[in-house]
mmCIF file of C-alpha atoms in Angstrom:
data_model
loop_
_atom_site.group_PDB
_atom_site.id
_atom_site.type_symbol
_atom_site.label_atom_id
_atom_site.label_comp_id
_atom_site.label_asym_id
_atom_site.label_seq_id
_atom_site.Cartn_x
_atom_site.Cartn_y
_atom_site.Cartn_z
ATOM 1 C CA MET A 25 -44.090 -125.707 89.642
ATOM 2 C CA GLY A 26 -40.829 -126.561 87.808
ATOM 3 C CA SER A 27 -39.662 -129.784 85.292
ATOM 4 C CA VAL A 28 -40.783 -133.382 85.935
ATOM 5 C CA GLY A 29 -38.632 -134.588 83.412
ATOM 6 C CA SER A 30 -34.714 -136.049 83.969
ATOM 7 C CA GLU A 31 -33.270 -135.882 87.367
ATOM 8 C CA ARG A 32 -30.521 -136.014 89.371
ATOM 9 C CA THR A 33 -29.207 -136.780 92.377
ATOM 10 C CA THR A 34 -27.924 -135.022 95.947
ATOM 11 C CA THR A 35 -27.205 -136.972 98.750
ATOM 12 C CA GLY A 36 -29.045 -136.140 102.728
ATOM 13 C CA TRP A 37 -29.230 -137.404 105.764
ATOM 14 C CA ALA A 38 -32.301 -139.538 106.710
ATOM 15 C CA ALA A 39 -34.560 -140.694 108.771
ATOM 16 C CA THR A 40 -35.730 -144.644 107.847
ATOM 17 C CA ASP A 41 -38.275 -145.108 111.131
ATOM 18 C CA PRO A 42 -39.606 -143.970 114.429
ATOM 19 C CA SER A 43 -36.460 -144.072 115.746
ATOM 20 C CA GLY A 44 -35.816 -141.020 113.865
ATOM 21 C CA ILE A 45 -31.216 -141.907 113.313
ATOM 22 C CA LEU A 46 -30.905 -140.083 110.384
ATOM 23 C CA SER A 47 -27.785 -141.268 108.504
ATOM 24 C CA PRO A 48 -26.874 -141.378 104.794
ATOM 25 C CA TYR A 49 -29.667 -141.826 102.174
ATOM 26 C CA THR A 50 -29.150 -140.637 98.265
ATOM 27 C CA PHE A 51 -31.643 -139.639 96.623
ATOM 28 C CA ALA A 52 -33.429 -137.906 93.416
ATOM 29 C CA LEU A 53 -33.568 -133.899 92.086
ATOM 30 C CA ARG A 54 -35.185 -133.499 89.412
ATOM 31 C CA GLU A 55 -34.059 -130.764 86.576
ATOM 32 C CA THR A 56 -34.142 -126.630 86.954
ATOM 33 C CA GLY A 57 -37.797 -126.100 85.406
ATOM 34 C CA PRO A 58 -38.922 -122.557 84.839
ATOM 35 C CA GLU A 59 -39.328 -121.826 87.746
ATOM 36 C CA ASP A 60 -37.066 -122.823 89.797
ATOM 37 C CA VAL A 61 -34.335 -121.802 91.920
ATOM 38 C CA TYR A 62 -31.519 -125.213 92.246
ATOM 39 C CA ILE A 63 -29.705 -123.950 95.533
ATOM 40 C CA LYS A 64 -26.626 -125.766 97.517
ATOM 41 C CA VAL A 65 -27.641 -125.745 101.120
ATOM 42 C CA THR A 66 -25.009 -123.549 103.060
ATOM 43 C CA TYR A 67 -26.693 -124.079 106.426
ATOM 44 C CA CYS A 68 -29.118 -125.357 108.111
ATOM 45 C CA GLY A 69 -31.121 -125.024 111.504
ATOM 46 C CA VAL A 70 -32.349 -127.705 113.564
ATOM 47 C CA CYS A 71 -35.395 -127.309 114.458
ATOM 48 C CA HIS A 72 -38.258 -128.847 117.593
ATOM 49 C CA THR A 73 -40.268 -130.320 115.064
ATOM 50 C CA ASP A 74 -38.020 -132.118 112.966
ATOM 51 C CA ILE A 75 -37.821 -134.005 116.370
ATOM 52 C CA HIS A 76 -41.396 -134.780 115.918
ATOM 53 C CA GLN A 77 -41.377 -135.973 112.367
ATOM 54 C CA VAL A 78 -38.473 -137.677 112.491
ATOM 55 C CA LYS A 79 -40.239 -139.953 115.462
ATOM 56 C CA ASN A 80 -43.671 -140.092 113.922
ATOM 57 C CA ASP A 81 -44.844 -138.266 116.826
ATOM 58 C CA LEU A 82 -48.536 -136.589 114.770
ATOM 59 C CA GLY A 83 -48.117 -140.267 113.640
ATOM 60 C CA MET A 84 -47.963 -138.438 110.182
ATOM 61 C CA SER A 85 -44.463 -139.356 109.217
ATOM 62 C CA ASN A 86 -43.295 -140.984 105.864
ATOM 63 C CA TYR A 87 -39.437 -142.141 105.680
ATOM 64 C CA PRO A 88 -37.043 -142.132 104.228
ATOM 65 C CA MET A 89 -37.394 -138.541 106.045
ATOM 66 C CA VAL A 90 -34.584 -136.364 105.465
ATOM 67 C CA PRO A 91 -35.907 -133.660 107.826
ATOM 68 C CA GLY A 92 -34.866 -129.606 107.674
ATOM 69 C CA HIS A 93 -36.252 -126.075 107.205
ATOM 70 C CA GLU A 94 -34.023 -123.896 108.054
ATOM 71 C CA THR A 95 -32.706 -124.280 104.733
ATOM 72 C CA VAL A 96 -30.320 -120.310 103.578
ATOM 73 C CA GLY A 97 -27.653 -121.258 100.366
ATOM 74 C CA GLU A 98 -25.660 -120.757 96.949
ATOM 75 C CA VAL A 99 -28.070 -120.266 94.365
ATOM 76 C CA ILE A 100 -26.525 -121.845 91.461
ATOM 77 C CA GLU A 101 -28.497 -122.462 88.395
ATOM 78 C CA VAL A 102 -32.275 -120.555 87.762
ATOM 79 C CA GLY A 103 -35.009 -121.821 85.388
ATOM 80 C CA ARG A 104 -35.317 -119.401 82.086
ATOM 81 C CA ASP A 105 -38.298 -117.774 83.638
ATOM 82 C CA VAL A 106 -37.445 -116.897 87.088
ATOM 83 C CA THR A 107 -36.388 -113.837 87.852
ATOM 84 C CA LYS A 108 -36.274 -112.987 91.288
ATOM 85 C CA PHE A 109 -33.277 -114.500 92.012
ATOM 86 C CA LYS A 110 -29.747 -114.981 90.479
ATOM 87 C CA ALA A 111 -27.007 -117.471 90.549
ATOM 88 C CA GLY A 112 -24.724 -116.602 93.303
ATOM 89 C CA ASP A 113 -27.398 -114.991 94.839
ATOM 90 C CA SER A 114 -27.929 -115.962 98.803
ATOM 91 C CA VAL A 115 -31.420 -117.705 99.208
ATOM 92 C CA GLY A 116 -33.497 -118.650 102.356
ATOM 93 C CA VAL A 117 -36.083 -121.141 101.966
ATOM 94 C CA GLY A 118 -38.853 -121.886 104.445
ATOM 95 C CA LEU A 119 -41.069 -125.434 105.808
ATOM 96 C CA ILE A 120 -44.201 -124.828 102.688
ATOM 97 C CA ILE A 121 -42.382 -125.856 99.758
ATOM 98 C CA GLY A 122 -46.140 -125.277 97.146
ATOM 99 C CA SER A 123 -49.551 -124.324 97.225
ATOM 100 C CA CYS A 124 -52.941 -124.199 94.992
ATOM 101 C CA ARG A 125 -52.310 -120.722 94.250
ATOM 102 C CA GLU A 126 -55.960 -119.585 94.347
ATOM 103 C CA CYS A 127 -57.903 -120.184 97.076
ATOM 104 C CA SER A 128 -58.639 -117.097 99.194
ATOM 105 C CA SER A 129 -55.563 -117.643 101.680
ATOM 106 C CA CYS A 130 -52.926 -117.853 98.716
ATOM 107 C CA THR A 131 -54.399 -114.873 96.243
ATOM 108 C CA SER A 132 -54.578 -113.030 100.230
ATOM 109 C CA ASN A 133 -50.772 -114.051 100.424
ATOM 110 C CA ILE A 134 -50.586 -116.225 103.448
ATOM 111 C CA GLU A 135 -50.270 -119.131 101.910
ATOM 112 C CA GLN A 136 -48.475 -121.191 104.940
ATOM 113 C CA TYR A 137 -53.249 -121.533 105.446
ATOM 114 C CA CYS A 138 -53.619 -123.334 102.375
ATOM 115 C CA ASN A 139 -55.449 -126.599 102.434
ATOM 116 C CA LYS A 140 -53.535 -127.667 99.331
ATOM 117 C CA LYS A 141 -49.630 -125.758 100.988
ATOM 118 C CA ILE A 142 -46.431 -128.529 100.105
ATOM 119 C CA TRP A 143 -44.202 -128.875 102.747
ATOM 120 C CA ASN A 144 -40.277 -128.632 102.182
ATOM 121 C CA TYR A 145 -40.041 -132.847 104.032
ATOM 122 C CA ASN A 146 -42.135 -135.433 104.484
ATOM 123 C CA ASP A 147 -44.684 -135.020 101.472
ATOM 124 C CA VAL A 148 -45.800 -135.212 97.725
ATOM 125 C CA TYR A 149 -43.835 -132.869 95.743
ATOM 126 C CA THR A 150 -46.494 -132.173 92.083
ATOM 127 C CA ASP A 151 -44.489 -134.328 90.278
ATOM 128 C CA GLY A 152 -46.037 -136.917 91.909
ATOM 129 C CA LYS A 153 -42.267 -137.469 93.978
ATOM 130 C CA PRO A 154 -42.104 -137.471 98.085
ATOM 131 C CA THR A 155 -40.103 -133.839 99.015
ATOM 132 C CA GLN A 156 -37.131 -133.776 100.990
ATOM 133 C CA GLY A 157 -35.364 -131.362 103.681
ATOM 134 C CA GLY A 158 -32.101 -129.547 104.014
ATOM 135 C CA PHE A 159 -30.594 -131.195 105.645
ATOM 136 C CA ALA A 160 -28.696 -132.498 102.184
ATOM 137 C CA SER A 161 -26.512 -131.325 99.818
ATOM 138 C CA THR A 162 -28.746 -129.576 97.389
ATOM 139 C CA MET A 163 -32.588 -128.876 96.467
ATOM 140 C CA VAL A 164 -34.714 -127.332 93.882
ATOM 141 C CA ILE A 165 -37.197 -125.055 94.200
ATOM 142 C CA ASP A 166 -39.807 -122.701 92.883
ATOM 143 C CA GLN A 167 -39.141 -119.551 92.931
ATOM 144 C CA LYS A 168 -41.992 -118.487 94.742
ATOM 145 C CA PHE A 169 -40.932 -120.032 97.852
ATOM 146 C CA VAL A 170 -37.333 -119.154 98.060
ATOM 147 C CA VAL A 171 -36.698 -115.181 100.237
ATOM 148 C CA LYS A 172 -32.973 -113.692 99.612
ATOM 149 C CA ILE A 173 -31.296 -112.924 101.988
ATOM 150 C CA PRO A 174 -29.974 -109.820 102.213
ATOM 151 C CA GLU A 175 -26.487 -109.107 102.154
ATOM 152 C CA GLY A 176 -25.076 -108.521 105.891
ATOM 153 C CA LEU A 177 -26.904 -110.615 107.662
ATOM 154 C CA ALA A 178 -24.491 -114.080 108.190
ATOM 155 C CA PRO A 179 -26.223 -116.637 106.391
ATOM 156 C CA GLU A 180 -25.540 -118.832 109.055
ATOM 157 C CA GLN A 181 -27.403 -116.513 111.633
ATOM 158 C CA ALA A 182 -30.494 -116.741 108.483
ATOM 159 C CA ALA A 183 -31.021 -119.660 109.042
ATOM 160 C CA PRO A 184 -32.956 -119.878 111.829
ATOM 161 C CA LEU A 185 -34.996 -116.941 111.764
ATOM 162 C CA LEU A 186 -36.270 -118.142 108.746
ATOM 163 C CA CYS A 187 -38.144 -120.460 110.847
ATOM 164 C CA ALA A 188 -38.503 -119.105 114.465
ATOM 165 C CA GLY A 189 -38.076 -116.219 113.561
ATOM 166 C CA LEU A 190 -40.212 -116.365 111.238
ATOM 167 C CA THR A 191 -42.984 -117.581 114.376
ATOM 168 C CA VAL A 192 -42.791 -114.819 115.939
ATOM 169 C CA TYR A 193 -42.578 -111.865 113.865
ATOM 170 C CA SER A 194 -45.598 -112.863 111.542
ATOM 171 C CA PRO A 195 -47.772 -113.084 114.311
ATOM 172 C CA LEU A 196 -46.543 -109.834 115.944
ATOM 173 C CA ARG A 197 -47.581 -108.208 112.696
ATOM 174 C CA LYS A 198 -50.418 -109.603 111.538
ATOM 175 C CA PHE A 199 -52.267 -108.462 115.733
ATOM 176 C CA ASP A 200 -51.370 -105.088 115.368
ATOM 177 C CA LEU A 201 -48.771 -106.563 117.960
ATOM 178 C CA THR A 202 -45.701 -103.498 116.633
ATOM 179 C CA THR A 203 -46.320 -101.022 118.927
ATOM 180 C CA SER A 204 -43.653 -99.244 121.177
ATOM 181 C CA GLY A 205 -44.358 -100.158 124.539
ATOM 182 C CA LEU A 206 -46.641 -103.215 124.328
ATOM 183 C CA LYS A 207 -45.713 -104.998 127.555
ATOM 184 C CA ALA A 208 -44.871 -108.768 125.920
ATOM 185 C CA GLY A 209 -44.340 -112.390 128.221
ATOM 186 C CA ILE A 210 -42.725 -115.402 126.427
ATOM 187 C CA LEU A 211 -43.440 -117.796 128.401
ATOM 188 C CA GLY A 212 -40.216 -120.110 127.748
ATOM 189 C CA LEU A 213 -37.325 -119.591 126.084
ATOM 190 C CA GLY A 214 -35.436 -121.825 124.200
ATOM 191 C CA GLY A 215 -35.639 -121.344 120.065
ATOM 192 C CA VAL A 216 -37.888 -119.675 118.816
ATOM 193 C CA GLY A 217 -38.630 -118.170 123.414
ATOM 194 C CA HIS A 218 -35.424 -116.606 122.499
ATOM 195 C CA MET A 219 -36.030 -114.763 119.029
ATOM 196 C CA GLY A 220 -39.439 -113.795 120.593
ATOM 197 C CA VAL A 221 -37.644 -112.177 123.590
ATOM 198 C CA LYS A 222 -35.236 -110.305 121.075
ATOM 199 C CA ILE A 223 -37.264 -109.455 118.324
ATOM 200 C CA ALA A 224 -39.830 -108.323 120.679
ATOM 201 C CA LYS A 225 -37.002 -106.163 122.264
ATOM 202 C CA ALA A 226 -36.128 -104.586 118.809
ATOM 203 C CA MET A 227 -40.245 -103.612 118.239
ATOM 204 C CA GLY A 228 -40.064 -101.519 121.684
ATOM 205 C CA HIS A 229 -41.575 -103.796 124.023
ATOM 206 C CA HIS A 230 -40.892 -104.015 127.527
ATOM 207 C CA VAL A 231 -40.908 -108.510 128.300
ATOM 208 C CA THR A 232 -40.783 -110.319 130.291
ATOM 209 C CA VAL A 233 -40.021 -114.022 130.603
ATOM 210 C CA ILE A 234 -42.161 -116.465 132.196
ATOM 211 C CA SER A 235 -40.672 -119.700 132.730
ATOM 212 C CA SER A 236 -40.760 -121.987 135.545
ATOM 213 C CA SER A 237 -37.494 -121.478 137.629
ATOM 214 C CA ASN A 238 -34.772 -119.076 138.311
ATOM 215 C CA LYS A 239 -31.745 -120.671 135.719
ATOM 216 C CA LYS A 240 -32.545 -119.100 132.486
ATOM 217 C CA GLN A 241 -32.805 -115.642 135.110
ATOM 218 C CA GLU A 242 -29.549 -114.294 134.301
ATOM 219 C CA GLU A 243 -29.419 -115.440 130.074
ATOM 220 C CA ALA A 244 -32.141 -113.664 129.401
ATOM 221 C CA MET A 245 -32.014 -110.769 131.276
ATOM 222 C CA ASP A 246 -28.309 -109.967 131.202
ATOM 223 C CA HIS A 247 -28.000 -111.556 127.852
ATOM 224 C CA LEU A 248 -31.139 -111.743 125.921
ATOM 225 C CA GLY A 249 -32.662 -108.152 126.876
ATOM 226 C CA ALA A 250 -35.537 -109.455 129.353
ATOM 227 C CA ASP A 251 -37.024 -106.503 131.417
ATOM 228 C CA ASP A 252 -39.588 -109.430 132.907
ATOM 229 C CA TYR A 253 -38.478 -112.420 134.115
ATOM 230 C CA ILE A 254 -40.969 -114.817 136.107
ATOM 231 C CA VAL A 255 -41.028 -117.993 137.991
ATOM 232 C CA SER A 256 -44.041 -119.592 137.105
ATOM 233 C CA SER A 257 -44.744 -121.815 140.329
ATOM 234 C CA GLU A 258 -43.660 -118.349 143.303
ATOM 235 C CA PRO A 259 -47.253 -117.443 143.527
ATOM 236 C CA GLU A 260 -46.470 -113.764 144.523
ATOM 237 C CA GLN A 261 -44.361 -113.421 141.078
ATOM 238 C CA MET A 262 -47.219 -114.369 139.785
ATOM 239 C CA GLY A 263 -49.656 -112.443 141.594
ATOM 240 C CA ARG A 264 -47.607 -109.056 141.475
ATOM 241 C CA ALA A 265 -48.263 -110.297 136.897
ATOM 242 C CA VAL A 266 -52.080 -109.991 137.059
ATOM 243 C CA ASP A 267 -53.753 -107.259 134.375
ATOM 244 C CA THR A 268 -50.549 -106.600 132.576
ATOM 245 C CA LEU A 269 -49.513 -108.059 130.092
ATOM 246 C CA ASP A 270 -50.858 -107.149 126.014
ATOM 247 C CA TYR A 271 -50.183 -110.604 125.238
ATOM 248 C CA ILE A 272 -48.212 -113.608 125.175
ATOM 249 C CA MET A 273 -46.465 -116.021 123.221
ATOM 250 C CA ASP A 274 -46.343 -120.089 124.451
ATOM 251 C CA THR A 275 -43.307 -120.920 123.183
ATOM 252 C CA ILE A 276 -43.345 -124.924 125.370
ATOM 253 C CA PRO A 277 -43.941 -127.405 122.924
ATOM 254 C CA VAL A 278 -44.696 -130.375 125.400
ATOM 255 C CA VAL A 279 -47.931 -130.606 126.813
ATOM 256 C CA HIS A 280 -48.747 -127.359 129.672
ATOM 257 C CA PRO A 281 -51.616 -125.607 131.590
ATOM 258 C CA LEU A 282 -53.268 -122.262 130.283
ATOM 259 C CA GLU A 283 -54.533 -121.441 133.358
ATOM 260 C CA PRO A 284 -52.380 -120.080 135.216
ATOM 261 C CA TYR A 285 -50.518 -117.473 133.007
ATOM 262 C CA LEU A 286 -53.622 -116.208 131.262
ATOM 263 C CA PRO A 287 -54.276 -113.868 134.664
ATOM 264 C CA LEU A 288 -51.656 -112.440 133.316
ATOM 265 C CA LEU A 289 -52.923 -110.859 130.280
ATOM 266 C CA LYS A 290 -54.700 -107.698 130.480
ATOM 267 C CA VAL A 291 -58.194 -106.831 129.402
ATOM 268 C CA ASP A 292 -59.033 -107.697 124.969
ATOM 269 C CA GLY A 293 -55.358 -109.412 125.951
ATOM 270 C CA ARG A 294 -53.922 -111.236 123.036
ATOM 271 C CA PHE A 295 -52.795 -115.817 124.669
ATOM 272 C CA ILE A 296 -50.536 -116.612 120.792
ATOM 273 C CA ILE A 297 -50.115 -120.739 120.511
ATOM 274 C CA MET A 298 -46.789 -121.836 118.880
ATOM 275 C CA GLY A 299 -46.202 -125.063 119.794
ATOM 276 C CA VAL A 300 -46.197 -127.451 118.104
ATOM 277 C CA ILE A 301 -48.425 -130.103 120.963
ATOM 278 C CA ALA A 302 -49.680 -133.832 119.960
ATOM 279 C CA GLN A 303 -52.690 -133.914 122.517
ATOM 280 C CA PRO A 304 -55.690 -131.486 124.292
ATOM 281 C CA LEU A 305 -54.748 -128.289 126.571
ATOM 282 C CA GLN A 306 -58.093 -127.319 128.241
ATOM 283 C CA PHE A 307 -59.012 -124.099 130.369
ATOM 284 C CA ILE A 308 -61.883 -122.718 131.953
ATOM 285 C CA THR A 309 -64.115 -120.236 129.946
ATOM 286 C CA PRO A 310 -63.634 -117.500 132.164
ATOM 287 C CA MET A 311 -59.920 -117.646 132.131
ATOM 288 C CA ILE A 312 -60.678 -115.956 128.460
ATOM 289 C CA MET A 313 -64.344 -114.284 129.270
ATOM 290 C CA LEU A 314 -64.261 -112.262 131.774
ATOM 291 C CA GLY A 315 -60.755 -109.761 130.705
ATOM 292 C CA ARG A 316 -62.702 -110.572 127.359
ATOM 293 C CA LYS A 317 -59.308 -112.328 126.612
ATOM 294 C CA SER A 318 -58.167 -114.617 122.970
ATOM 295 C CA ILE A 319 -56.394 -117.939 122.562
ATOM 296 C CA THR A 320 -55.195 -117.564 119.194
ATOM 297 C CA GLY A 321 -52.468 -120.075 117.480
ATOM 298 C CA THR A 322 -50.094 -118.828 114.723
ATOM 299 C CA PHE A 323 -48.013 -120.971 112.320
ATOM 300 C CA ILE A 324 -44.872 -120.151 110.521
ATOM 301 C CA GLY A 325 -45.774 -116.540 108.095
ATOM 302 C CA SER A 326 -45.855 -116.548 104.702
ATOM 303 C CA VAL A 327 -43.070 -115.977 102.348
ATOM 304 C CA GLU A 328 -44.183 -112.545 101.750
ATOM 305 C CA GLU A 329 -43.706 -111.626 105.936
ATOM 306 C CA SER A 330 -40.043 -113.823 105.379
ATOM 307 C CA ALA A 331 -38.364 -111.037 102.715
ATOM 308 C CA GLU A 332 -39.219 -108.818 105.319
ATOM 309 C CA MET A 333 -39.173 -110.326 108.823
ATOM 310 C CA LEU A 334 -34.826 -111.193 107.402
ATOM 311 C CA ASP A 335 -34.489 -107.203 106.490
ATOM 312 C CA PHE A 336 -36.349 -106.507 109.895
ATOM 313 C CA CYS A 337 -33.660 -108.670 111.686
ATOM 314 C CA LYS A 338 -30.907 -106.359 109.678
ATOM 315 C CA GLU A 339 -31.667 -103.199 110.382
ATOM 316 C CA LYS A 340 -32.146 -104.080 113.842
ATOM 317 C CA GLY A 341 -29.101 -106.095 114.263
ATOM 318 C CA VAL A 342 -31.549 -109.212 115.251
ATOM 319 C CA THR A 343 -29.516 -112.037 115.456
ATOM 320 C CA SER A 344 -30.261 -116.229 116.687
ATOM 321 C CA SER A 345 -28.271 -117.420 119.481
ATOM 322 C CA ILE A 346 -26.897 -120.397 118.037
ATOM 323 C CA GLU A 347 -24.434 -123.543 117.467
ATOM 324 C CA LEU A 348 -22.574 -124.679 114.536
ATOM 325 C CA VAL A 349 -21.909 -127.570 114.426
ATOM 326 C CA LYS A 350 -21.070 -130.460 111.437
ATOM 327 C CA MET A 351 -23.795 -133.433 109.855
ATOM 328 C CA ASP A 352 -22.002 -135.546 111.734
ATOM 329 C CA TYR A 353 -23.439 -134.433 115.413
ATOM 330 C CA ILE A 354 -26.723 -134.590 113.485
ATOM 331 C CA ASN A 355 -28.092 -137.143 116.077
ATOM 332 C CA LYS A 356 -26.768 -135.996 119.113
ATOM 333 C CA ALA A 357 -27.688 -132.668 118.415
ATOM 334 C CA MET A 358 -31.936 -133.892 117.884
ATOM 335 C CA GLU A 359 -30.673 -135.720 121.596
ATOM 336 C CA ARG A 360 -29.619 -132.671 123.370
ATOM 337 C CA LEU A 361 -32.339 -130.579 121.157
ATOM 338 C CA GLU A 362 -35.343 -132.582 122.362
ATOM 339 C CA LYS A 363 -33.845 -132.026 126.977
ATOM 340 C CA ASN A 364 -33.407 -129.070 126.222
ATOM 341 C CA ASP A 365 -30.168 -128.193 125.972
ATOM 342 C CA VAL A 366 -28.529 -125.619 123.573
ATOM 343 C CA ARG A 367 -28.649 -122.143 124.134
ATOM 344 C CA TYR A 368 -30.643 -121.819 121.336
ATOM 345 C CA ARG A 369 -30.485 -122.621 118.058
ATOM 346 C CA PHE A 370 -28.625 -125.547 116.548
ATOM 347 C CA VAL A 371 -27.473 -125.034 113.214
ATOM 348 C CA VAL A 372 -26.030 -127.831 110.927
ATOM 349 C CA ASP A 373 -22.647 -125.723 108.512
ATOM 350 C CA VAL A 374 -23.752 -127.973 105.905
ATOM 351 C CA ALA A 375 -21.455 -127.550 102.965
ATOM 352 C CA GLY A 376 -18.726 -127.639 105.679
ATOM 353 C CA SER A 377 -20.098 -131.519 106.462
ATOM 354 C CA LYS A 378 -19.115 -134.734 104.615
ATOM 355 C CA ILE A 379 -22.599 -135.819 103.932
ATOM 356 C CA ASP A 380 -22.459 -139.338 101.959
ATOM 357 C CA LEU A 381 -19.804 -140.928 104.978
#
């Protein structure tokens, strides 16, 4: 891990209470240790999880809190033992910045499931200091948890891929759902959902978007490339889709019933839950027993998968649909995100913002 010697400071935008309102906040950064990478943040995506955290929706928030976990930046300095990066490299940092490195998850390169993982914000690092996220001018991160942004992939486009793109890519890879010709269902068309459509299409899947109304149909099919669109409140449309899907990605981040969607899966179909929801979800067991179906969760992805995913997106020309904003717009952006008023991901131009207003 990094040095815990002398400290430097940086400025970010932090929440100080459950109102979730962010404002400038100066805090300490450790000096660049032997395995550390010192990064000037250029862009950072805004995720629905950031809202949950700054508003203490999960009851585990600590303040002051600088959110942001879809971070892209430029390497300023590297520690003496860093071999993966050099000054000037474009790099990304995701949600996890530390782990025990000894458990079965860590030794299997799925460190996101380590019981001692360290979140990039709202956590405590090995030096006993609070971790702070990417809505800040600079970061110091252990090289193991940094990925290189492929040349030719725009950094502002890469930022949302580090969470939304990875969240989609990881389960497809893990559950062998990468074969061309599979039939996919994408439930919800927000930040993660729109990446679900794009990545599934890039893998050669037939993609059906499932939404509560038809207001996003044109966007889904004409702009994102979905093959079909189902309005979940229309029984006839849902009925036609019974037993047709190999998998469904459930990206909805609020409480909703599962039972209407489980019949759409084929035998052995997989229902993949991706939304962070603090209340219980319910279903009756015959809904899965009578089709040998699976309901599974997934959590972002590993550093190894992050690198794979970025290379895949570059190769296939997959980009995120973003609205670029300055840091002084962040509170409005999070308010709009909570209302699903963004197509489909806010990205903060951190380097182009005046942080210390």
